[in-house]
mmCIF file of C-alpha atoms in Angstrom:
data_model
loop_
_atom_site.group_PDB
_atom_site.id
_atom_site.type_symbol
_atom_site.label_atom_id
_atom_site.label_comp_id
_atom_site.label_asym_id
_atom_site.label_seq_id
_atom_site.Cartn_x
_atom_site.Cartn_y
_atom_site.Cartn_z
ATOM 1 C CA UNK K 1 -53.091 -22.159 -22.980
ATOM 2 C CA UNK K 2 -54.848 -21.488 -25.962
ATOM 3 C CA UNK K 3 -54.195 -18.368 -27.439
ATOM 4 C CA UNK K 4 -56.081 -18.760 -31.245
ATOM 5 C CA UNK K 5 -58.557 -15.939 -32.027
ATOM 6 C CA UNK K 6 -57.092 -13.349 -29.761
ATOM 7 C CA UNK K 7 -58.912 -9.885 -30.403
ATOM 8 C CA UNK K 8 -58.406 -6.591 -28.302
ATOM 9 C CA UNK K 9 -61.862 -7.099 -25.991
ATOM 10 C CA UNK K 10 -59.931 -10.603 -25.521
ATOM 11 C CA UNK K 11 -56.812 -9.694 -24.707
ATOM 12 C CA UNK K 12 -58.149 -7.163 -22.134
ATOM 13 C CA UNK K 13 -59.633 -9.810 -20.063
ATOM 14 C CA UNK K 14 -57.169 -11.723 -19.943
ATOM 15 C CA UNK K 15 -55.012 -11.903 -16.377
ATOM 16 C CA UNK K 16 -51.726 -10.040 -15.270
ATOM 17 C CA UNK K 17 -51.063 -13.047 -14.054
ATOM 18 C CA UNK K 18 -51.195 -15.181 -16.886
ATOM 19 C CA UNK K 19 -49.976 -12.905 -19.686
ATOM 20 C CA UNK K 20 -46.650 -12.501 -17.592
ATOM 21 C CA UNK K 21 -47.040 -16.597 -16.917
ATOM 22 C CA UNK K 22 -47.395 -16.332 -21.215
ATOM 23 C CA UNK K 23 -44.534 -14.249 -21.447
ATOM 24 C CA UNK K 24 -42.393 -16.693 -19.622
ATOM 25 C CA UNK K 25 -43.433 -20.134 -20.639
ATOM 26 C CA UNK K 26 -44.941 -20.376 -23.838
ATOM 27 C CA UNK K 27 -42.790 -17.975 -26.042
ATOM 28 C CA UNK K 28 -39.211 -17.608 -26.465
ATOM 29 C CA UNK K 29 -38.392 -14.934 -24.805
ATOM 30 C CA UNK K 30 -35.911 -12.151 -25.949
ATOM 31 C CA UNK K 31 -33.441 -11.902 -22.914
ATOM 32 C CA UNK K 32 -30.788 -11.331 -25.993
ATOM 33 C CA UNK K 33 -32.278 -9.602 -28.970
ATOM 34 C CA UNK K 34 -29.494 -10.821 -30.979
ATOM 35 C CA UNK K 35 -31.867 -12.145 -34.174
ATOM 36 C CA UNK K 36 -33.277 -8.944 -34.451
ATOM 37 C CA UNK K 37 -34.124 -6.509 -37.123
ATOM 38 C CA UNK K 38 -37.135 -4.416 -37.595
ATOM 39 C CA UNK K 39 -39.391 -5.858 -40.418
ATOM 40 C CA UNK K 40 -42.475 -4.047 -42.528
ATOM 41 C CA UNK K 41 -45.390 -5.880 -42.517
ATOM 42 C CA UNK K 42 -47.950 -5.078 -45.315
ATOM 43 C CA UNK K 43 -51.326 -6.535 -43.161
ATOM 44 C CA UNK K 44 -51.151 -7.642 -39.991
ATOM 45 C CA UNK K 45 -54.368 -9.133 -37.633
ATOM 46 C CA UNK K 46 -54.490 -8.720 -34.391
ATOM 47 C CA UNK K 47 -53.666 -12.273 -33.779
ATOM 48 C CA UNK K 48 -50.296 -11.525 -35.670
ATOM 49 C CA UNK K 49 -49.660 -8.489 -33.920
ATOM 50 C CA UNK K 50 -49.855 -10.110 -30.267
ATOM 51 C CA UNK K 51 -48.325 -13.408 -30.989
ATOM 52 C CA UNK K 52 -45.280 -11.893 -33.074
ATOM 53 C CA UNK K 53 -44.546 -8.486 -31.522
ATOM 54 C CA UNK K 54 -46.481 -7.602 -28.740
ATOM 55 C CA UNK K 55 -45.842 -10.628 -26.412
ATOM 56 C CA UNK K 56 -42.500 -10.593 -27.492
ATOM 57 C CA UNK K 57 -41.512 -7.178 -27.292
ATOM 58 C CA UNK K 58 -40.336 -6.923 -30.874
ATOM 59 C CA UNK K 59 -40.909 -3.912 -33.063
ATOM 60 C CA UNK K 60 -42.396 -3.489 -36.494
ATOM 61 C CA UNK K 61 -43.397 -1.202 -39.229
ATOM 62 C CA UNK K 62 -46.437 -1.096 -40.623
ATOM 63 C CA UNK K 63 -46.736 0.030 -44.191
ATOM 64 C CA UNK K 64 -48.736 3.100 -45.356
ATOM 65 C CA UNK K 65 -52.405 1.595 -46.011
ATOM 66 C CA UNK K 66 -52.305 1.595 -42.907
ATOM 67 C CA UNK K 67 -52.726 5.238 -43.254
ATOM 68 C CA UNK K 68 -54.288 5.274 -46.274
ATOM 69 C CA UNK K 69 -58.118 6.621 -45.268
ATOM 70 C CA UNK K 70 -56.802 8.877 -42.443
ATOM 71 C CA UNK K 71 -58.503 12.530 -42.912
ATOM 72 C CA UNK K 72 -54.997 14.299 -41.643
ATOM 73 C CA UNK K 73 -53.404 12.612 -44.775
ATOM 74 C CA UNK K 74 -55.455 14.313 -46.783
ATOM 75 C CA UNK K 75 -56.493 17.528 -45.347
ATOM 76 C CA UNK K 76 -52.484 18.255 -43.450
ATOM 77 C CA UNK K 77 -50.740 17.146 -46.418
ATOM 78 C CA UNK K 78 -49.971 19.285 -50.480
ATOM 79 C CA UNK K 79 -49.787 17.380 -52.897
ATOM 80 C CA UNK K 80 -46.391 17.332 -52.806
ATOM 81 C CA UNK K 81 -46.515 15.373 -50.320
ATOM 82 C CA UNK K 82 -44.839 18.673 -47.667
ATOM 83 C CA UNK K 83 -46.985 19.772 -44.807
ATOM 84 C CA UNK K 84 -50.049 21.998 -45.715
ATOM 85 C CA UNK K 85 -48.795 25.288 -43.532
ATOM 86 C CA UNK K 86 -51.689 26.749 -45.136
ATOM 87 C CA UNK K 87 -54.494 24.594 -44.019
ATOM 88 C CA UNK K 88 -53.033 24.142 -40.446
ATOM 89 C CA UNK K 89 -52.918 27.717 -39.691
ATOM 90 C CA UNK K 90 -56.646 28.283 -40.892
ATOM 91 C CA UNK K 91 -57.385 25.540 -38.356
ATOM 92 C CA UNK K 92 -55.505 25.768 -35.891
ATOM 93 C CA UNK K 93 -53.921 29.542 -35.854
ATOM 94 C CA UNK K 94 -55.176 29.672 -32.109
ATOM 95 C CA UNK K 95 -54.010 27.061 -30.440
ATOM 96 C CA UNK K 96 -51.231 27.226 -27.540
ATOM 97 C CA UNK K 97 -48.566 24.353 -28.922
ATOM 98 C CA UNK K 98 -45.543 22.854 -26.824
ATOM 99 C CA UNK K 99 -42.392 23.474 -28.620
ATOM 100 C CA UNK K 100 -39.001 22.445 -28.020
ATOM 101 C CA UNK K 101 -35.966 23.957 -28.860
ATOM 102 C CA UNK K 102 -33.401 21.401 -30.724
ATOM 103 C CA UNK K 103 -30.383 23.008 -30.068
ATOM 104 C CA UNK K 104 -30.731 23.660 -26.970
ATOM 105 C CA UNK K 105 -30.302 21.075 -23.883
ATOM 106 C CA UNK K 106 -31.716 21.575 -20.169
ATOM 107 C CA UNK K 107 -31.399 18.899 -17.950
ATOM 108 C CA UNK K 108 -31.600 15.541 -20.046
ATOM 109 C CA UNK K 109 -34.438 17.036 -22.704
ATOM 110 C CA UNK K 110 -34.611 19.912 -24.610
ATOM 111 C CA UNK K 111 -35.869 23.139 -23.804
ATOM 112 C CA UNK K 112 -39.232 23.477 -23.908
ATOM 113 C CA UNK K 113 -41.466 26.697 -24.288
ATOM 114 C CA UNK K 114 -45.194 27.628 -25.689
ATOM 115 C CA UNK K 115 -46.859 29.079 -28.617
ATOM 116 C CA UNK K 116 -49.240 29.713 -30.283
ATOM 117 C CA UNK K 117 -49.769 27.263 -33.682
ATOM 118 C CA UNK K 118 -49.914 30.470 -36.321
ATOM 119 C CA UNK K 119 -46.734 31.786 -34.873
ATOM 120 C CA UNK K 120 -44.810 28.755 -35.033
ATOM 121 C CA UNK K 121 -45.753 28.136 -38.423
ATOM 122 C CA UNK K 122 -44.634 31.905 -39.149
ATOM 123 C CA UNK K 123 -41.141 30.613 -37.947
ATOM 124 C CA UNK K 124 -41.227 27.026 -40.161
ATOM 125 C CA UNK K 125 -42.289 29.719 -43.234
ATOM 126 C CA UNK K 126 -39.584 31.630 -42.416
ATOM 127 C CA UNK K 127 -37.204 28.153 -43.060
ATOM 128 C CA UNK K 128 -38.585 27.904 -45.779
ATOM 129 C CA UNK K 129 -38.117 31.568 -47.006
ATOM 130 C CA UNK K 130 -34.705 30.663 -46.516
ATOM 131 C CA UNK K 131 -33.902 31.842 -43.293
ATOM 132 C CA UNK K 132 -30.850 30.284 -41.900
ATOM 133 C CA UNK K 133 -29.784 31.583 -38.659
ATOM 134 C CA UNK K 134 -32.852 30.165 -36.898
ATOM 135 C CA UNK K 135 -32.569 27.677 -34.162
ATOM 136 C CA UNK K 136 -34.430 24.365 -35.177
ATOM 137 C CA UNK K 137 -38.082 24.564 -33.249
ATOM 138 C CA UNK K 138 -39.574 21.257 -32.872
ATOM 139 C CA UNK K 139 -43.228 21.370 -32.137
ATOM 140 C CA UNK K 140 -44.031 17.997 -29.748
ATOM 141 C CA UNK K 141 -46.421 16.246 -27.235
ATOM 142 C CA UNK K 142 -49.444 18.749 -28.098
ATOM 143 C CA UNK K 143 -52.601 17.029 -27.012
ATOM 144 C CA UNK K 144 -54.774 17.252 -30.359
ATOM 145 C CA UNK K 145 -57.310 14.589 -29.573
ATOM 146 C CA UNK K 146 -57.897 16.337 -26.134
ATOM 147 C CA UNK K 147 -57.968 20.206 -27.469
ATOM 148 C CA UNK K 148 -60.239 18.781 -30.625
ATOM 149 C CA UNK K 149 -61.779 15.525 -29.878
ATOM 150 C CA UNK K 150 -64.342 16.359 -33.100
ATOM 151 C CA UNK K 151 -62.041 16.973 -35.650
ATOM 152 C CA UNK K 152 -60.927 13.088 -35.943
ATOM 153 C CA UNK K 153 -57.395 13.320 -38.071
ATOM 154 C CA UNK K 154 -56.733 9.699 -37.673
ATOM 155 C CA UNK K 155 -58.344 6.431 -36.892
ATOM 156 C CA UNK K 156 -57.198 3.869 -34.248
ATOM 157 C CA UNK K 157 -55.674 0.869 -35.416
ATOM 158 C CA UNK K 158 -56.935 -2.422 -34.743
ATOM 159 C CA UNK K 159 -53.708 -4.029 -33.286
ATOM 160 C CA UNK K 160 -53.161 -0.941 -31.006
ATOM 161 C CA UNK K 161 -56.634 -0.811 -29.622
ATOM 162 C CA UNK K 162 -56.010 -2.387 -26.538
ATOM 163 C CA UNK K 163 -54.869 0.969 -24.599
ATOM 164 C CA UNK K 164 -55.252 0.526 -20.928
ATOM 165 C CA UNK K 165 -53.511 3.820 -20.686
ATOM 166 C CA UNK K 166 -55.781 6.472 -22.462
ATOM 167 C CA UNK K 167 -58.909 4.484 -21.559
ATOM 168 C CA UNK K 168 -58.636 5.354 -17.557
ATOM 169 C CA UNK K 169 -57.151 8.799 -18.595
ATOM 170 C CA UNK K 170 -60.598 9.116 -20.906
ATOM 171 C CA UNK K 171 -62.771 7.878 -18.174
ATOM 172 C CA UNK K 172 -61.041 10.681 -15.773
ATOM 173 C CA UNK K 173 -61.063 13.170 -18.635
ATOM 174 C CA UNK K 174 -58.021 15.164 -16.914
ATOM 175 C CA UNK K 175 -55.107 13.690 -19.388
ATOM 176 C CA UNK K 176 -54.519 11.662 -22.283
ATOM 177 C CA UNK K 177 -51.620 10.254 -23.869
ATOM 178 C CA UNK K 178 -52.313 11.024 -27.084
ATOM 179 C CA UNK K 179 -50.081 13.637 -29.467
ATOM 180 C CA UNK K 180 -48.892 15.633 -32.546
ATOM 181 C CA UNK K 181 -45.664 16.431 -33.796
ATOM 182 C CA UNK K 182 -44.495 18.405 -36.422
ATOM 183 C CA UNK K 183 -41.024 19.967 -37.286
ATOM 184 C CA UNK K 184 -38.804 21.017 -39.945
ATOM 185 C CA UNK K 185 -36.324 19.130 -41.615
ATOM 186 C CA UNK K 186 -33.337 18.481 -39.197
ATOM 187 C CA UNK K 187 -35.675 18.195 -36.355
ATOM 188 C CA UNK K 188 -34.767 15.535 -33.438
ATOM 189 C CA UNK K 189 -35.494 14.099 -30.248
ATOM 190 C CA UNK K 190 -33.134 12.985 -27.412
ATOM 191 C CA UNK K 191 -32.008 9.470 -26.526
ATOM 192 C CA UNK K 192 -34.797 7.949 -24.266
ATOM 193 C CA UNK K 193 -37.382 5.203 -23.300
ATOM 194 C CA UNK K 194 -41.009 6.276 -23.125
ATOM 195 C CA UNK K 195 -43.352 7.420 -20.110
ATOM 196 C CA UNK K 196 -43.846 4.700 -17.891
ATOM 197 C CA UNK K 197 -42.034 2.352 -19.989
ATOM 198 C CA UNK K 198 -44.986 2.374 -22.082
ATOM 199 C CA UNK K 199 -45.591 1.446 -25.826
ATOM 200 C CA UNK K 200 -45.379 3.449 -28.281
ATOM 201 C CA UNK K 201 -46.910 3.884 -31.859
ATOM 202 C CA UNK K 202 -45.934 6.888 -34.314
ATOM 203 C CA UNK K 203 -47.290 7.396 -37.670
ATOM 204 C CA UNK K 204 -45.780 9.243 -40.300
ATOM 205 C CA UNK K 205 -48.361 11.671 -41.546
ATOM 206 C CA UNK K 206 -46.223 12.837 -44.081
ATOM 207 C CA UNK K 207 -42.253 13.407 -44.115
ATOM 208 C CA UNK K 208 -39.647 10.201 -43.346
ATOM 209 C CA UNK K 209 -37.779 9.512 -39.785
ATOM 210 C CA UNK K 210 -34.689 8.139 -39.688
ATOM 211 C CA UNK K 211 -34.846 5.698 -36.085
ATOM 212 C CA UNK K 212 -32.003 4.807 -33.904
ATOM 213 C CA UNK K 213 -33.613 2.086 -31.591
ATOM 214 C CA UNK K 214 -31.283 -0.102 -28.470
ATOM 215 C CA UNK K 215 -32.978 -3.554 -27.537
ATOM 216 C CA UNK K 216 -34.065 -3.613 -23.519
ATOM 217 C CA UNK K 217 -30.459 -6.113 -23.238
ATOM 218 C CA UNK K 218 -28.209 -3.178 -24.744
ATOM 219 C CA UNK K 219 -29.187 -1.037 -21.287
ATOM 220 C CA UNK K 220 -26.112 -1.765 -19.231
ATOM 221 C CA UNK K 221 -24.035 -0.510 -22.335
ATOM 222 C CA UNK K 222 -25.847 2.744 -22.616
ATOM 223 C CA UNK K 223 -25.202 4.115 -18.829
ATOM 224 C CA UNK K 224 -22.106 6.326 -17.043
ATOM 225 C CA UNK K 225 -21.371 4.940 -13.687
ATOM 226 C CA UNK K 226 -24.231 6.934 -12.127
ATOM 227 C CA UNK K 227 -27.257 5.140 -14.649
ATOM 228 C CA UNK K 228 -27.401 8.100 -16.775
ATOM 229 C CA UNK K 229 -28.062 8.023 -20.420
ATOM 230 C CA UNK K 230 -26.209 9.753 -23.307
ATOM 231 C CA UNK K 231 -28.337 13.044 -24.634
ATOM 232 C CA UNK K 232 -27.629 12.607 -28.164
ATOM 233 C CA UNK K 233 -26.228 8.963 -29.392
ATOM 234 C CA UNK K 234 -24.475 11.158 -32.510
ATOM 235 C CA UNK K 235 -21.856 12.960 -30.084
ATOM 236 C CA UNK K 236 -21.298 10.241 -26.920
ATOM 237 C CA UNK K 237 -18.469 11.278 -24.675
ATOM 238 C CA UNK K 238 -16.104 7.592 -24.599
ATOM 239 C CA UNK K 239 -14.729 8.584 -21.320
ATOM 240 C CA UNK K 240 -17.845 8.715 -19.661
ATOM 241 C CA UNK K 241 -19.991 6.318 -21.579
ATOM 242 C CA UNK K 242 -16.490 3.795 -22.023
ATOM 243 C CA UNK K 243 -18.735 0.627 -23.147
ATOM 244 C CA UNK K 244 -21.446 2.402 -25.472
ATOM 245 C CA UNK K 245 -19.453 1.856 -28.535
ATOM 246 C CA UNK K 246 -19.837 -2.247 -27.740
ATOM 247 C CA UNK K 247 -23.774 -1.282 -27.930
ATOM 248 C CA UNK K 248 -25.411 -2.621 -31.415
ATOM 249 C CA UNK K 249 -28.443 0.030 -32.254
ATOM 250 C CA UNK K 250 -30.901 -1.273 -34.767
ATOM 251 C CA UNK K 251 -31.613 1.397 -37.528
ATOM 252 C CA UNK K 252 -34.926 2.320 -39.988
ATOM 253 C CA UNK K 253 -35.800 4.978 -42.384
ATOM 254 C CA UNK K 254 -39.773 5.399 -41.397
ATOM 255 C CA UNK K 255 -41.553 6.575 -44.878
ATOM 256 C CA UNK K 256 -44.796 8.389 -45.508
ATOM 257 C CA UNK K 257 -47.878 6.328 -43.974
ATOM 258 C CA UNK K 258 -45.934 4.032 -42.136
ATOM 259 C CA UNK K 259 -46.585 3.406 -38.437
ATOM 260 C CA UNK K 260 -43.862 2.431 -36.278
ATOM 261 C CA UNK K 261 -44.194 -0.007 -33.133
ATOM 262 C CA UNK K 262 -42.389 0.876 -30.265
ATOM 263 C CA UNK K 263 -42.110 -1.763 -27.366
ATOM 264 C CA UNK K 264 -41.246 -1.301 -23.878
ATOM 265 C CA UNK K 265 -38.049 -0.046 -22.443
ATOM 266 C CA UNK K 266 -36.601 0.085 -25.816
ATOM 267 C CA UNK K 267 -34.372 3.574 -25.534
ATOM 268 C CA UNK K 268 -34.454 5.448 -29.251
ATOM 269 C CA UNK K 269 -33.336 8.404 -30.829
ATOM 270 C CA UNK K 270 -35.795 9.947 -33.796
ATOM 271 C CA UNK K 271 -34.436 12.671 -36.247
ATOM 272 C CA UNK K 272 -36.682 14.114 -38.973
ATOM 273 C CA UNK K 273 -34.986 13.670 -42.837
ATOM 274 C CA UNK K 274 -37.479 15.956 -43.979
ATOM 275 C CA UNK K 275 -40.380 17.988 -43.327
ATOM 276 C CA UNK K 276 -42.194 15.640 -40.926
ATOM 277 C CA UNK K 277 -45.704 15.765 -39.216
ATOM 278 C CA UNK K 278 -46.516 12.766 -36.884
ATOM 279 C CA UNK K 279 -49.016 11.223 -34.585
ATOM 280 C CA UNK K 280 -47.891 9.397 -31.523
ATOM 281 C CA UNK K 281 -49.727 7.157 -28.773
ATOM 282 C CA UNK K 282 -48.238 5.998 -25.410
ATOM 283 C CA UNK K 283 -50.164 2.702 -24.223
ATOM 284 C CA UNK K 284 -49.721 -0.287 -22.244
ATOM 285 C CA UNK K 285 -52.121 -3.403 -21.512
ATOM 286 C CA UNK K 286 -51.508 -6.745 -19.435
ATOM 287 C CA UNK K 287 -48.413 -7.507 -21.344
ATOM 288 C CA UNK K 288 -46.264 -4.669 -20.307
ATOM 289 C CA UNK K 289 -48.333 -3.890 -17.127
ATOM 290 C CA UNK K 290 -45.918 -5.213 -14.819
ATOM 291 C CA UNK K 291 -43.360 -2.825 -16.477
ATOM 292 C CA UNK K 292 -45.225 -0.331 -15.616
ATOM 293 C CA UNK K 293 -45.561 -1.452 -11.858
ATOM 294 C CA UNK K 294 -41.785 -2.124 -11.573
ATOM 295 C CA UNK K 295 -40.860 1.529 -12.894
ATOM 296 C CA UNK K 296 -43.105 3.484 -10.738
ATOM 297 C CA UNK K 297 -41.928 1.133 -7.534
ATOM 298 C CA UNK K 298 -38.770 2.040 -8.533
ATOM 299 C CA UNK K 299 -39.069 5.685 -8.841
ATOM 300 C CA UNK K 300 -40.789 5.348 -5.527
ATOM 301 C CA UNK K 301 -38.260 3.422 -3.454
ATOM 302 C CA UNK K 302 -35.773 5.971 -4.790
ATOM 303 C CA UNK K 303 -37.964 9.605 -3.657
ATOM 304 C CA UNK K 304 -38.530 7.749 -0.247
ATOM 305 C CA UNK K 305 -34.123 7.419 -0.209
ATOM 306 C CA UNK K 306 -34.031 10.761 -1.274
ATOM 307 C CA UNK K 307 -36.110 12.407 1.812
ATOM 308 C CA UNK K 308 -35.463 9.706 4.445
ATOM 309 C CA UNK K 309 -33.720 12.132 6.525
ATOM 310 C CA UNK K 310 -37.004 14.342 6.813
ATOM 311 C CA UNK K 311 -39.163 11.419 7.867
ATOM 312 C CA UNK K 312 -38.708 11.619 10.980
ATOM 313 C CA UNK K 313 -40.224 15.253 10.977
ATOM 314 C CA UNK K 314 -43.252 14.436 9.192
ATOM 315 C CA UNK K 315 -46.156 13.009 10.826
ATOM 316 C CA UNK K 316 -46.806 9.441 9.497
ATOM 317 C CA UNK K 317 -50.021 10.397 7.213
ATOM 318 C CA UNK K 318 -47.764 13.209 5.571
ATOM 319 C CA UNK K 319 -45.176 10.786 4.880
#
């Protein structure tokens, strides 16, 4: 197969069939991450990207020119390099924001609640006031590009262009996968693999990250006896989780500008070192499309276990 000169209106035409056919035959593929360590790359092409990461599942970090032009580094960001409160208020006072409570669990997330923008950015003031009693607030998954698709903050980059994902969602205009967040120092977010076993990409606005990332193979060492994941890799219970301390997490500091690649099914826990504003994108193509197909079969087979004993109640269009 020849795979030279690979660009994103390429890559989209090329097969299921024959990117999983790819994936099996002409790369070495990762069954056993065991070589691995996340690298910065100062340029990458999109040939680069696809051969070296993508296809194989590997993540990367991109340095900060990525970044570099991006209007939200500039207009978001004091010259300090801290969050401009000031400007995002003016802006976006109004705006109903998803927030989630850090300190608080429910069910195998954190509890979530809304707001409006101005009054969670009276509470991050208040941090920084020196209020200490407060529970950490974490504002996540708001929809930016879909509540302000004229005020561009950031621009797509080349080797992440090829989003099957939000291109139906745009051509349905209901959804988009496509967010902002923004949090005090402190700040986290649970152990977990993303929607759909998706990609990710996050860029560091401004503020630094400190990732805790496990390799698809280090799975099996994660999970209780019933396939559940720990909540928070910092405090895992031995008894329950009795072979997570043979797991081997890879670790990275994220700095300002950089852009983070996430691939498939790789579970990872994200705490904010500092003030921290971010932009996120789940997306998927033909090389993690069959991931995506497995997952929701899966999730399927298991709701159809779950209400078996009703079927036979149910005439056979309901079902």
């Amino acid at each position: 197969k020849n795979w030279s000169m690979i660009d994103p209106e390429k890559s989209a035409a090329i097969s299921l069939a024959s990117c999983r056919q790819a994936f099996i035959e002409d790369f070495p593929v990762l069954r056993e991450y065991s070589d691995l360590d996340i690298v910065h790359r100062d340029k990458l092409t999109y040939d680069e990207f696809f051969l070296e990461y993508l296809i194989k599942n590997r993540p990367v970090i991109l340095n900060s020119d990525a970044t570099s032009d991006w209007p939200g580094r500039q207009n978001w960001v004091k010259q300090d390099g801290s969050p401009h409160l000031d400007f995002l208020i003016s802006s976006f006072g109004d705006s109903l924001v998803p927030i989630a409570h850090c300190d608080t669990q429910e069910y195998t997330d954190q509890k979530r609640e809304q707001m409006t923008m101005a009054a969670y950015l009276d509470y991050w003031r208040s941090l920084d006031r020196g209020a200490t009693s407060a529970e950490l607030l974490y504002l996540k998954d708001w929809h930016y590009v879909k509540e302000h698709p004229h005020l561009a903050a950031y621009r797509l980059p080349t080797v992440f262009s090829d989003d099957w994902v939000n291109a139906f969602w745009d051509a349905g205009g209901s959804d988009d996968y496509r967010f902002v967040y923004m949090g005090p120092k402190g700040t986290w977010t649970p152990l977990h693999a993303d929607v759909f076993r998706s990609y990710s990409w996050s860029a560091n606005v401004c503020g630094r990250k400190r990732w805790t990332l496990f390799s698809p193979d280090q799975a099996p060492l994660l999970q209780d006896a019933a396939g559940n994941f720990p909540y928070d890799v910092r405090a895992v219970d031995p008894h329950r989780f009795p072979r997570f301390a043979q797991a081997r997490p890879l670790t990275c500091i994220q700095e300002p500008g950089e852009i983070i690649f996430v691939p498939s099914n790789w579970y990872h826990q994200v705490h904010n070192l500092e003030d921290t504003i971010s932009i996120n994108h789940n997306w998927g193509n033909a090389c993690n499309a069959h991931l995506f197909w497995h997952m929701l079969s899966s999730e399927l087979r298991l709701v159809e276990r779950e209400i078996d004993d009703i079927r036979g109640a149910l005439a056979e269009e309901d079902w």
